[in-house]
Amino acid sequence: MVSLVLTSSDILRALFLALSVVWLLSDLAFAKHAGITRHYKFDIKMQSVTRLCQTKNIVTVNGQFPGPRIIAREGDRLLIKVVNHVKYNVTIHWHGIRQIRSGWADGPAYVTQCPIQTGQSYVYNFTLTGQRGTLFWHAHISWLRATLYGPIVILPKKHASYPFPHPYKEVPIVFGEWWKADTETIINQAMATGGAPNISDAFTVNGLPGPSHNCSAKDTFKLKVKAGKTYLLRLVNAALNDELFFRVANHTLTVVEADAVYVKPFKTDIVLITPGQTTNVLLRAKSKTPRAKFAMSARPYATGPATFDNTTTIGILEYEKSASASKSNHKNSPLLKAKLPQFNDSSYAMKFQRKFRSLATAKFPAKVPKNVDRRFFFTVGLGILPCSKNQTCQGPNNTRPAAAVNNVSFVQPNIALLQAHFFNKSKGVYTTNFPTNPPFKFNYTGTPPKNIMLSSGTKVVALAFNTSVELVMQDTSILGAESHPLHLHGFNFFVLGQGVGNFDPKKDPAKFNLVDPAERNTIGVPAGGWVAIRFLADNPGVWFMHCHLEVHTSWGLKMAWVVNDGKGRKQKLPPPPADLPKC
């Protein structure tokens, strides 16, 4: 009989061997999944910030304005813990992320979740599937997204390349909107009086207004470039209420991606970008260092009858000087201005939007639904609603301005629609009788009808899993024709066609592009015109659709799609996480 005595070094060797096997197995599992888990912590806190000669307290993430950049790769999982240290209820929306079977992490208040209350936290848990490019995150409750926003950079999987020349550097350019006054006070007062909210005082580039504003010469975003190099500018419009024209003086841009989908590259001097849209452009610096600086300017494209912030924000593009160039030359170099279109140049807007085309290659196909299961025709626009009890409103006969889809101005529920749907408790929360067509026909872009009173309610469209949807959105001229950037949560859609005037169901579908239409999550419904889109409802949950002009969302230009579970295990929405906030 042999007695076995193990020394401490034997035990350590055995432990090491066992751990190596565990590591090897976990590495194999990891390689199979290919993505990694990235952790972020968002502390929502007040921060004192000075802009336009004035200091005010604003709501921020981690004290940063704009908020922190999220960087991940396609296939990665994100765990973002949001802790609320402010007096306001808060939610965060990961704008444009598909959220496949992770609707609990989508973020719109009272749609997919109750808000995170003061002193509470919530972990947003989702995986980046089949997307690469630029998106952004922002608050999705009241007007808190005025200061709560930041870029999301989704890089391709490791060893995957861009389908365009690799840039020397990548730079996020995030446009915002700045008010001197407190934005929560502004919208609360507007809703109480039934008037339009006050317009902003400035637009910003990466949080800075630039030299066209008082006290703002130092508050200017500067981009230093090297002659001959190519830069990828990741453009994000995080402004609340304005579409923007953007131009870099004396430089041409090449558009290569929109809403985290690659597009057929096209050259342009001017980019139009609506709130909620993202656009990646290549900027090729001049081959020799010029003796000038170049304005990077943005100002509104505005179509409605209302007043708007008609200011211009300017960043500055500067070339790095060669060692031989004297410093005195550099300081005195002139700033060349960027000429932008007229604020209401709708024909430019239409032409620009039509330039976007999917790559439609074997590697990046355009999977346009060829057959349509359900067709919808939605009017989007303004109207009026009677003033609520004990309230005096500024409109005629004690009415207030409101906004609607198919004449229904959406009423926000008191509990989240997704919870009501998941637990079969929709009674008293929402109804599924959202109208497929407008309640009555009229000349949508001509003389408005005499009765412009809207109805209101919490109505949704219910869809079976994998339903292919065709939707035509038609602007109306009630209270003035206006461009509406419509954003759909949970899906990308294909933009089949658009036009001026009223949609003609007999003639217009023949012109639809079913080969390489642009794939987007936000599209401008043209002022006095229409846009047609298609999407496949292959993501179970409740998905918000709304105008990304925050004033119109506040007034009710929003609705929701309920996509029911499919039969397969991977076609069902999992139960909510344990830390889902309560109302």
Coordinates of C-alpha atoms in Angstrom, one line a residue:
M1 CA 0.0 0.0 0.0
V2 CA 1.5 3.3 -1.1
S3 CA 0.9 6.3 1.1
L4 CA 0.3 9.5 -0.9
V5 CA 1.6 12.7 0.5
L6 CA 0.9 15.9 -1.4
T7 CA 3.3 18.8 -0.9
S8 CA 2.1 22.4 -1.1
S9 CA 3.8 22.8 -4.5
D10 CA 1.8 19.8 -5.8
I11 CA -1.5 21.3 -4.6
L12 CA -0.6 24.7 -6.2
R13 CA 0.3 22.9 -9.5
A14 CA -3.0 21.0 -9.5
L15 CA -4.9 24.2 -8.7
F16 CA -3.1 26.0 -11.5
L17 CA -3.9 23.1 -14.0
A18 CA -7.6 23.2 -13.0
L19 CA -7.8 26.9 -13.4
S20 CA -6.1 26.7 -16.7
V21 CA -8.8 24.3 -18.0
V22 CA -11.5 26.6 -16.7
W23 CA -9.8 29.6 -18.4
L24 CA -9.4 27.6 -21.6
L25 CA -13.1 26.6 -21.6
S26 CA -14.2 30.1 -20.8
D27 CA -11.9 31.4 -23.6
L28 CA -13.5 29.0 -26.1
A29 CA -17.0 30.1 -25.0
F30 CA -15.8 33.7 -25.3
A31 CA -14.4 33.2 -28.8
K32 CA -17.7 31.7 -29.8
H33 CA -19.6 34.8 -28.6
A34 CA -16.9 37.2 -29.9
G35 CA -18.3 40.1 -28.0
I36 CA -17.2 41.4 -24.6
T37 CA -19.2 42.9 -21.7
R38 CA -18.5 46.6 -21.1
H39 CA -19.5 48.3 -17.9
Y40 CA -20.4 51.9 -17.5
K41 CA -21.7 53.9 -14.5
F42 CA -23.8 57.0 -15.1
D43 CA -24.3 59.2 -12.0
I44 CA -27.0 61.7 -12.7
K45 CA -26.0 64.8 -10.9
M46 CA -26.3 68.6 -11.0
Q47 CA -23.4 70.6 -12.3
S48 CA -22.7 74.3 -12.5
V49 CA -21.9 75.3 -16.1
T50 CA -21.2 78.7 -17.6
R51 CA -22.3 79.6 -21.2
L52 CA -23.3 82.9 -22.9
C53 CA -22.0 85.0 -19.9
Q54 CA -24.2 83.2 -17.5
T55 CA -23.8 80.3 -15.0
K56 CA -26.6 77.8 -14.2
N57 CA -27.0 74.4 -12.7
I58 CA -27.8 71.7 -15.3
V59 CA -28.5 67.9 -15.1
T60 CA -25.5 65.9 -16.2
V61 CA -24.0 62.4 -16.3
N62 CA -20.9 62.2 -14.1
G63 CA -20.7 66.0 -14.1
Q64 CA -19.8 66.1 -17.8
F65 CA -21.5 68.2 -20.5
P66 CA -22.0 66.8 -23.1
G67 CA -22.1 63.4 -21.3
P68 CA -19.5 60.6 -21.6
R69 CA -18.8 58.8 -24.9
I70 CA -19.8 55.1 -25.0
I71 CA -17.4 53.1 -27.2
A72 CA -18.0 49.4 -28.0
R73 CA -17.8 46.9 -30.8
E74 CA -20.6 45.2 -32.8
G75 CA -21.5 42.1 -30.8
D76 CA -20.6 43.6 -27.4
R77 CA -22.9 43.6 -24.4
L78 CA -23.4 46.8 -22.4
L79 CA -24.2 47.0 -18.7
I80 CA -24.8 50.7 -17.8
K81 CA -25.8 51.4 -14.2
V82 CA -27.7 54.7 -14.0
V83 CA -27.9 56.2 -10.5
N84 CA -30.3 59.2 -10.0
H85 CA -28.9 61.8 -7.6
V86 CA -31.2 64.7 -8.8
K87 CA -34.7 65.9 -7.9
Y88 CA -36.1 64.9 -11.3
N89 CA -37.3 61.5 -12.4
V90 CA -34.9 60.2 -15.1
T91 CA -34.7 57.6 -17.9
I92 CA -32.0 57.1 -20.6
H93 CA -32.7 56.0 -24.1
W94 CA -30.0 54.4 -26.3
H95 CA -31.2 56.1 -29.5
G96 CA -31.2 53.8 -32.5
I97 CA -30.0 50.6 -30.7
R98 CA -32.2 47.8 -32.0
Q99 CA -32.7 46.4 -28.5
I100 CA -33.5 42.9 -29.8
R101 CA -35.5 41.2 -27.1
S102 CA -34.2 43.8 -24.6
G103 CA -37.1 46.2 -24.7
W104 CA -36.8 46.7 -20.9
A105 CA -33.6 48.6 -21.6
D106 CA -35.0 51.0 -24.3
G107 CA -35.7 53.8 -21.9
P108 CA -38.7 56.0 -22.9
A109 CA -40.5 56.9 -19.7
Y110 CA -43.9 55.3 -19.3
V111 CA -43.5 53.3 -22.5
T112 CA -40.9 50.6 -21.7
Q113 CA -40.2 51.6 -18.0
C114 CA -41.3 53.7 -15.1
P115 CA -38.7 56.4 -14.5
I116 CA -35.7 56.1 -12.1
Q117 CA -36.7 58.1 -9.1
T118 CA -34.5 60.2 -6.9
G119 CA -32.0 58.0 -5.0
Q120 CA -32.8 54.9 -7.1
S121 CA -30.8 53.1 -9.8
Y122 CA -31.3 50.9 -12.8
V123 CA -29.0 48.8 -14.9
Y124 CA -29.6 49.0 -18.7
N125 CA -28.5 45.6 -20.1
F126 CA -28.4 45.1 -23.9
T127 CA -26.3 43.7 -26.7
L128 CA -25.2 45.5 -29.9
T129 CA -26.5 43.3 -32.7
G130 CA -25.8 43.8 -36.4
Q131 CA -25.1 47.6 -36.0
R132 CA -21.9 49.6 -36.5
G133 CA -21.4 53.4 -36.8
T134 CA -22.6 56.3 -34.7
L135 CA -25.7 56.5 -32.4
F136 CA -26.3 58.5 -29.2
W137 CA -27.9 58.3 -25.8
H138 CA -30.2 60.9 -24.2
A139 CA -32.7 61.3 -21.5
H140 CA -36.2 60.3 -22.5
I141 CA -38.5 62.1 -20.0
S142 CA -39.8 65.7 -20.1
W143 CA -37.0 68.1 -21.6
L144 CA -34.1 66.6 -19.6
R145 CA -32.3 65.6 -22.9
A146 CA -31.5 69.3 -23.3
T147 CA -28.3 68.5 -21.3
L148 CA -28.4 64.7 -20.8
Y149 CA -26.8 63.4 -24.0
G150 CA -23.7 61.9 -25.4
P151 CA -22.4 59.9 -28.4
I152 CA -22.4 56.1 -28.9
V153 CA -19.5 54.8 -31.1
I154 CA -20.0 51.3 -32.3
L155 CA -16.8 50.0 -34.0
P156 CA -16.9 47.0 -36.4
K157 CA -16.0 43.6 -35.0
K158 CA -12.3 43.0 -34.5
H159 CA -10.4 42.5 -37.8
A160 CA -13.4 43.8 -39.7
S161 CA -12.7 46.9 -41.8
Y162 CA -14.8 50.0 -42.8
P163 CA -16.2 49.8 -46.4
F164 CA -14.4 53.2 -47.1
P165 CA -10.8 54.5 -46.7
H166 CA -9.7 54.1 -43.1
P167 CA -9.5 57.6 -41.5
Y168 CA -6.5 59.0 -39.7
K169 CA -8.6 60.1 -36.8
E170 CA -12.3 59.9 -35.7
V171 CA -14.0 62.9 -34.1
P172 CA -17.5 63.1 -32.6
I173 CA -19.3 66.3 -33.5
V174 CA -22.4 66.6 -31.3
F175 CA -24.9 69.4 -31.9
G176 CA -26.9 70.6 -29.0
E177 CA -29.3 73.4 -28.0
W178 CA -28.7 75.8 -25.1
W179 CA -31.2 77.9 -23.0
K180 CA -30.1 80.5 -20.5
A181 CA -33.2 79.7 -18.5
D182 CA -34.0 76.3 -16.9
T183 CA -35.5 74.0 -19.5
E184 CA -37.8 72.1 -17.1
T185 CA -39.3 75.5 -16.0
I186 CA -39.8 76.5 -19.7
I187 CA -41.8 73.4 -20.7
N188 CA -43.8 73.3 -17.5
Q189 CA -44.8 76.9 -17.9
A190 CA -45.7 76.3 -21.6
M191 CA -47.9 73.3 -20.7
A192 CA -49.5 75.3 -17.9
T193 CA -50.4 78.3 -20.1
G194 CA -51.1 76.4 -23.3
G195 CA -48.6 78.6 -25.2
A196 CA -45.5 77.7 -27.2
P197 CA -42.3 77.2 -25.1
N198 CA -39.5 79.8 -25.3
I199 CA -36.9 79.2 -28.0
S200 CA -33.3 78.4 -27.2
D201 CA -30.5 81.1 -27.0
A202 CA -27.8 79.2 -28.9
F203 CA -26.8 76.0 -30.6
T204 CA -23.6 74.2 -29.5
V205 CA -20.9 72.1 -31.0
N206 CA -19.7 69.6 -28.4
G207 CA -21.3 71.8 -25.8
L208 CA -19.8 75.0 -27.0
P209 CA -21.7 77.9 -28.7
G210 CA -18.7 79.4 -30.6
P211 CA -17.5 82.9 -31.6
S212 CA -20.8 84.2 -33.0
H213 CA -22.2 84.5 -29.4
N214 CA -21.3 86.9 -26.6
C215 CA -18.5 85.8 -24.2
S216 CA -18.1 82.6 -26.3
A217 CA -14.9 83.1 -28.2
K218 CA -13.2 80.9 -25.6
D219 CA -16.2 78.5 -25.7
T220 CA -15.4 77.3 -29.2
F221 CA -14.8 73.8 -30.3
K222 CA -11.5 73.6 -32.3
L223 CA -10.5 70.7 -34.5
K224 CA -6.8 70.5 -35.4
V225 CA -6.0 68.6 -38.6
K226 CA -2.9 67.6 -40.5
A227 CA -2.6 68.4 -44.2
G228 CA -3.3 65.5 -46.4
K229 CA -5.0 63.3 -43.7
T230 CA -8.6 62.0 -43.8
Y231 CA -10.8 62.5 -40.7
L232 CA -14.1 60.7 -39.9
L233 CA -16.6 63.2 -38.3
R234 CA -19.3 61.4 -36.4
L235 CA -22.2 64.0 -36.6
V236 CA -25.0 63.7 -34.0
N237 CA -28.0 66.1 -33.8
A238 CA -28.9 66.1 -30.1
A239 CA -30.8 69.5 -30.4
L240 CA -34.3 69.5 -28.9
N241 CA -36.3 71.3 -31.5
D242 CA -34.3 72.1 -34.7
E243 CA -33.1 70.4 -37.8
L244 CA -29.6 71.7 -38.7
F245 CA -27.6 72.5 -41.9
F246 CA -23.9 71.9 -41.3
R247 CA -20.9 73.0 -43.4
V248 CA -17.1 73.2 -43.2
A249 CA -15.9 76.2 -45.1
N250 CA -14.0 75.4 -48.3
H251 CA -14.1 71.6 -47.7
T252 CA -16.1 68.8 -49.3
L253 CA -17.5 66.1 -47.1
T254 CA -18.2 62.5 -48.1
V255 CA -21.2 60.9 -46.4
V256 CA -20.5 57.2 -45.6
E257 CA -23.0 56.2 -42.9
A258 CA -26.3 57.3 -41.4
D259 CA -28.0 56.0 -38.2
A260 CA -25.4 53.3 -37.8
V261 CA -25.9 51.9 -41.3
Y262 CA -23.3 52.2 -44.1
V263 CA -24.5 54.1 -47.2
K264 CA -23.3 54.4 -50.8
P265 CA -20.7 57.2 -50.3
F266 CA -21.7 60.6 -51.8
K267 CA -20.0 64.0 -51.8
T268 CA -21.7 67.1 -50.4
D269 CA -20.8 70.6 -49.2
I270 CA -23.7 70.7 -46.8
V271 CA -25.2 68.1 -44.5
L272 CA -28.8 68.3 -43.3
I273 CA -29.3 66.5 -40.0
T274 CA -32.6 66.3 -38.0
P275 CA -32.8 65.8 -34.2
G276 CA -32.3 62.1 -33.6
Q277 CA -30.2 61.5 -36.8
T278 CA -26.5 60.6 -36.9
T279 CA -24.3 60.9 -40.0
N280 CA -20.7 59.9 -40.5
V281 CA -18.7 62.0 -43.0
L282 CA -15.2 61.8 -44.3
L283 CA -13.3 65.1 -44.4
R284 CA -10.1 65.1 -46.4
A285 CA -7.8 67.8 -45.3
K286 CA -6.1 69.9 -48.0
S287 CA -2.8 68.6 -49.3
K288 CA -0.9 71.7 -48.2
T289 CA -1.3 73.7 -45.0
P290 CA -3.4 76.7 -45.9
R291 CA -2.9 80.2 -44.3
A292 CA -6.5 80.3 -43.0
K293 CA -8.8 78.8 -40.4
F294 CA -12.2 77.4 -41.5
A295 CA -15.6 77.8 -39.9
M296 CA -17.5 74.6 -39.1
S297 CA -21.0 76.1 -39.0
A298 CA -24.5 74.8 -38.1
R299 CA -27.8 76.7 -38.2
P300 CA -31.5 75.7 -38.4
Y301 CA -33.6 74.4 -41.2
A302 CA -37.0 75.6 -40.0
T303 CA -40.3 75.2 -41.9
G304 CA -43.2 75.8 -39.5
P305 CA -45.0 79.0 -38.7
A306 CA -43.5 79.3 -35.2
T307 CA -40.5 81.4 -34.2
F308 CA -37.2 79.6 -33.9
D309 CA -33.7 80.1 -32.7
N310 CA -32.2 81.7 -35.8
T311 CA -28.6 81.7 -34.6
T312 CA -25.5 80.0 -35.9
T313 CA -23.0 77.9 -33.9
I314 CA -19.4 77.8 -35.1
G315 CA -16.6 75.4 -34.5
I316 CA -13.1 76.1 -36.0
L317 CA -11.1 73.8 -38.2
E318 CA -7.4 74.6 -37.9
Y319 CA -4.4 73.1 -39.7
E320 CA -1.3 72.0 -37.7
K321 CA 1.5 74.3 -38.7
S322 CA 4.8 72.8 -40.0
A323 CA 7.8 73.5 -37.8
S324 CA 9.1 76.1 -40.4
A325 CA 5.9 78.2 -40.3
S326 CA 6.1 81.2 -37.9
K327 CA 3.7 81.5 -35.0
S328 CA 2.8 85.0 -35.8
N329 CA 1.3 83.9 -39.2
H330 CA -0.8 81.3 -37.4
K331 CA -2.5 83.8 -35.0
N332 CA -3.4 86.3 -37.7
S333 CA -4.8 83.8 -40.2
P334 CA -8.3 84.7 -41.3
L335 CA -11.4 82.7 -40.4
L336 CA -13.2 81.7 -43.6
K337 CA -17.0 81.6 -43.3
A338 CA -19.3 78.7 -44.3
K339 CA -22.3 79.7 -46.5
L340 CA -25.4 77.8 -45.5
P341 CA -28.8 77.5 -47.3
Q342 CA -31.8 79.7 -46.4
F343 CA -33.5 78.6 -43.2
N344 CA -36.6 77.3 -45.1
D345 CA -34.9 75.7 -48.1
S346 CA -37.2 72.7 -48.4
S347 CA -36.1 71.8 -51.9
Y348 CA -32.5 71.4 -50.7
A349 CA -33.7 69.3 -47.8
M350 CA -35.7 67.0 -50.1
K351 CA -32.8 66.6 -52.6
F352 CA -30.3 65.9 -49.8
Q353 CA -32.6 63.2 -48.2
R354 CA -32.9 61.5 -51.6
K355 CA -29.2 61.0 -51.9
F356 CA -29.1 58.3 -49.2
R357 CA -28.9 54.8 -50.5
S358 CA -28.1 51.5 -48.8
L359 CA -24.8 49.8 -49.8
A360 CA -27.0 46.7 -50.8
T361 CA -23.9 44.4 -51.2
A362 CA -23.6 40.8 -50.3
K363 CA -21.9 41.7 -47.1
F364 CA -24.3 44.6 -46.2
P365 CA -27.6 43.7 -47.9
A366 CA -30.7 45.8 -47.9
K367 CA -33.3 43.4 -46.6
V368 CA -36.4 45.3 -47.8
P369 CA -39.6 43.4 -47.0
K370 CA -40.9 42.6 -50.5
N371 CA -44.4 41.6 -49.5
V372 CA -46.5 43.8 -47.2
D373 CA -48.8 42.3 -44.5
R374 CA -50.3 45.5 -43.2
R375 CA -50.5 49.0 -44.7
F376 CA -50.9 52.2 -42.7
F377 CA -51.5 55.8 -43.6
F378 CA -50.7 58.3 -40.8
T379 CA -51.2 62.1 -40.9
V380 CA -48.7 63.9 -38.7
G381 CA -49.2 67.5 -37.7
L382 CA -50.7 70.1 -35.4
G383 CA -54.2 71.0 -34.2
I384 CA -55.8 72.2 -31.0
L385 CA -57.2 70.7 -27.8
P386 CA -59.5 72.2 -25.2
C387 CA -57.8 73.6 -22.2
S388 CA -57.9 71.2 -19.2
K389 CA -60.1 72.1 -16.2
N390 CA -59.0 75.0 -13.9
Q391 CA -56.6 76.2 -16.7
T392 CA -56.7 79.3 -18.8
C393 CA -55.1 78.8 -22.2
Q394 CA -53.9 81.3 -24.8
G395 CA -55.6 79.8 -27.9
P396 CA -58.9 80.8 -29.3
N397 CA -62.0 79.7 -27.2
N398 CA -59.6 78.6 -24.4
T399 CA -57.7 76.1 -26.5
R400 CA -54.1 75.1 -26.6
P401 CA -51.8 73.9 -29.5
A402 CA -51.4 70.2 -29.7
A403 CA -50.0 67.6 -32.1
A404 CA -51.2 64.3 -33.3
V405 CA -50.8 61.2 -35.4
N406 CA -54.1 60.4 -37.3
N407 CA -55.8 63.0 -35.2
V408 CA -55.0 61.2 -31.9
S409 CA -52.9 63.2 -29.5
F410 CA -51.1 60.7 -27.3
V411 CA -51.8 60.7 -23.6
Q412 CA -49.0 59.4 -21.5
P413 CA -50.1 56.6 -19.1
N414 CA -49.2 56.3 -15.4
I415 CA -47.6 52.9 -15.7
A416 CA -45.3 51.7 -18.5
L417 CA -47.0 50.3 -21.5
L418 CA -44.5 47.4 -21.7
Q419 CA -45.3 46.2 -18.2
A420 CA -49.1 46.4 -18.9
H421 CA -48.5 44.4 -22.1
F422 CA -46.2 41.8 -20.6
F423 CA -48.4 41.1 -17.6
N424 CA -51.7 41.2 -19.6
K425 CA -52.9 44.3 -17.7
S426 CA -53.6 46.6 -20.5
K427 CA -57.2 47.4 -19.3
G428 CA -57.4 51.0 -18.2
V429 CA -53.8 51.6 -19.5
Y430 CA -54.1 51.5 -23.3
T431 CA -56.4 50.4 -26.1
T432 CA -55.3 48.7 -29.4
N433 CA -57.7 50.6 -31.6
F434 CA -55.2 53.1 -33.0
P435 CA -56.6 54.2 -36.4
T436 CA -55.0 52.7 -39.6
N437 CA -56.0 55.8 -41.6
P438 CA -57.0 59.4 -40.7
P439 CA -60.6 59.6 -39.3
F440 CA -61.6 61.7 -42.3
K441 CA -60.1 62.7 -45.6
F442 CA -59.3 66.2 -46.5
N443 CA -56.7 68.1 -48.7
Y444 CA -53.9 67.4 -46.2
T445 CA -51.5 70.0 -47.7
G446 CA -54.1 72.5 -48.9
T447 CA -56.6 74.6 -47.1
P448 CA -57.1 73.1 -43.6
P449 CA -60.6 71.9 -42.5
K450 CA -62.7 74.3 -40.4
N451 CA -62.6 71.8 -37.4
I452 CA -59.0 71.4 -36.3
M453 CA -59.9 69.9 -32.9
L454 CA -58.0 66.7 -32.1
S455 CA -59.0 63.7 -30.1
S456 CA -56.7 62.3 -27.4
G457 CA -56.1 58.9 -25.9
T458 CA -53.5 56.2 -25.2
K459 CA -53.9 54.1 -28.3
V460 CA -51.5 51.6 -29.8
V461 CA -51.2 49.4 -32.9
A462 CA -50.9 45.7 -32.1
L463 CA -48.8 43.6 -34.6
A464 CA -48.3 39.8 -34.8
F465 CA -44.6 38.8 -34.7
N466 CA -42.8 39.1 -38.1
T467 CA -45.5 41.3 -39.7
S468 CA -44.2 43.4 -42.5
V469 CA -45.4 46.9 -42.3
E470 CA -45.7 49.7 -44.9
L471 CA -46.3 53.1 -43.5
V472 CA -47.0 56.4 -45.3
M473 CA -46.6 59.5 -43.2
Q474 CA -48.3 62.6 -44.5
D475 CA -47.6 66.1 -43.2
T476 CA -50.7 68.3 -42.8
S477 CA -50.9 72.1 -43.3
I478 CA -53.1 72.6 -40.2
L479 CA -51.5 75.5 -38.3
G480 CA -48.8 75.5 -41.0
A481 CA -47.0 72.8 -43.0
E482 CA -43.9 71.6 -41.1
S483 CA -41.1 69.1 -41.4
H484 CA -41.4 66.4 -38.7
P485 CA -38.4 64.1 -37.9
L486 CA -40.1 60.9 -37.0
H487 CA -38.2 58.3 -34.9
L488 CA -39.1 54.7 -34.5
H489 CA -37.8 52.8 -31.5
G490 CA -36.7 49.1 -31.7
F491 CA -36.4 49.0 -35.5
N492 CA -34.6 50.3 -38.5
F493 CA -36.9 51.0 -41.5
F494 CA -36.4 51.4 -45.2
V495 CA -37.2 54.8 -46.8
L496 CA -39.0 53.8 -50.0
G497 CA -39.9 57.2 -51.3
Q498 CA -41.0 60.8 -50.5
G499 CA -42.7 63.6 -52.3
V500 CA -44.3 67.0 -52.1
G501 CA -48.1 67.5 -51.7
N502 CA -50.6 64.7 -50.9
F503 CA -49.5 61.1 -51.3
D504 CA -51.2 59.4 -54.3
P505 CA -51.8 55.7 -53.6
K506 CA -52.4 55.0 -57.3
K507 CA -49.3 56.7 -58.8
D508 CA -46.6 57.1 -56.0
P509 CA -46.0 53.4 -55.1
A510 CA -44.8 52.7 -58.6
K511 CA -41.8 55.0 -57.9
F512 CA -40.8 53.3 -54.6
N513 CA -37.2 52.2 -54.4
L514 CA -37.2 48.5 -53.3
V515 CA -33.6 47.8 -54.4
D516 CA -31.3 50.0 -52.3
P517 CA -33.4 52.4 -50.1
A518 CA -31.8 54.1 -47.1
E519 CA -32.1 52.2 -43.8
R520 CA -32.8 54.6 -40.9
N521 CA -34.3 55.0 -37.5
T522 CA -35.3 58.7 -37.9
I523 CA -36.6 60.4 -41.0
G524 CA -37.9 63.9 -41.8
V525 CA -41.5 63.8 -43.0
P526 CA -41.2 66.7 -45.6
A527 CA -43.0 70.0 -44.9
G528 CA -46.2 69.8 -46.9
G529 CA -45.2 66.3 -48.2
W530 CA -45.0 62.6 -47.4
V531 CA -42.6 59.8 -46.8
A532 CA -43.1 56.0 -47.2
I533 CA -41.3 53.4 -45.1
R534 CA -41.2 49.7 -44.6
F535 CA -40.1 47.6 -41.6
L536 CA -40.3 44.0 -40.4
A537 CA -41.8 43.7 -36.9
D538 CA -39.4 41.0 -35.7
N539 CA -38.7 42.4 -32.3
P540 CA -41.2 41.6 -29.5
G541 CA -42.1 44.4 -27.1
V542 CA -43.7 47.9 -27.1
W543 CA -42.0 50.4 -29.4
F544 CA -42.5 54.1 -29.3
M545 CA -42.7 56.3 -32.4
H546 CA -42.7 60.0 -32.1
C547 CA -41.6 63.3 -33.6
H548 CA -38.1 64.2 -32.4
L549 CA -38.9 67.9 -32.1
E550 CA -39.3 67.8 -28.3
V551 CA -42.1 70.5 -28.4
H552 CA -44.2 68.3 -30.6
T553 CA -43.6 65.2 -28.5
S554 CA -44.7 67.3 -25.4
W555 CA -47.8 68.2 -27.4
G556 CA -48.7 64.6 -28.2
L557 CA -47.2 63.8 -31.6
K558 CA -46.4 60.2 -30.6
M559 CA -47.8 56.6 -30.6
A560 CA -46.7 53.1 -30.0
W561 CA -46.5 49.7 -31.7
V562 CA -47.1 46.6 -29.7
V563 CA -45.3 43.6 -31.3
N564 CA -46.6 40.3 -29.8
D565 CA -44.4 37.3 -29.0
G566 CA -43.7 34.8 -31.8
K567 CA -43.8 31.0 -31.3
G568 CA -40.1 30.3 -31.0
R569 CA -38.1 30.8 -27.8
K570 CA -36.0 33.5 -29.4
Q571 CA -39.1 35.3 -30.5
K572 CA -40.4 36.0 -27.0
L573 CA -39.7 39.0 -24.8
P574 CA -37.9 37.8 -21.5
P575 CA -39.4 38.9 -18.2
P576 CA -38.3 42.2 -16.7
P577 CA -35.1 42.5 -14.7
A578 CA -35.5 42.6 -10.9
D579 CA -34.4 46.2 -10.6
L580 CA -36.9 47.6 -13.2
P581 CA -38.0 50.9 -11.6
K582 CA -41.5 51.0 -10.1
C583 CA -44.0 53.8 -10.8

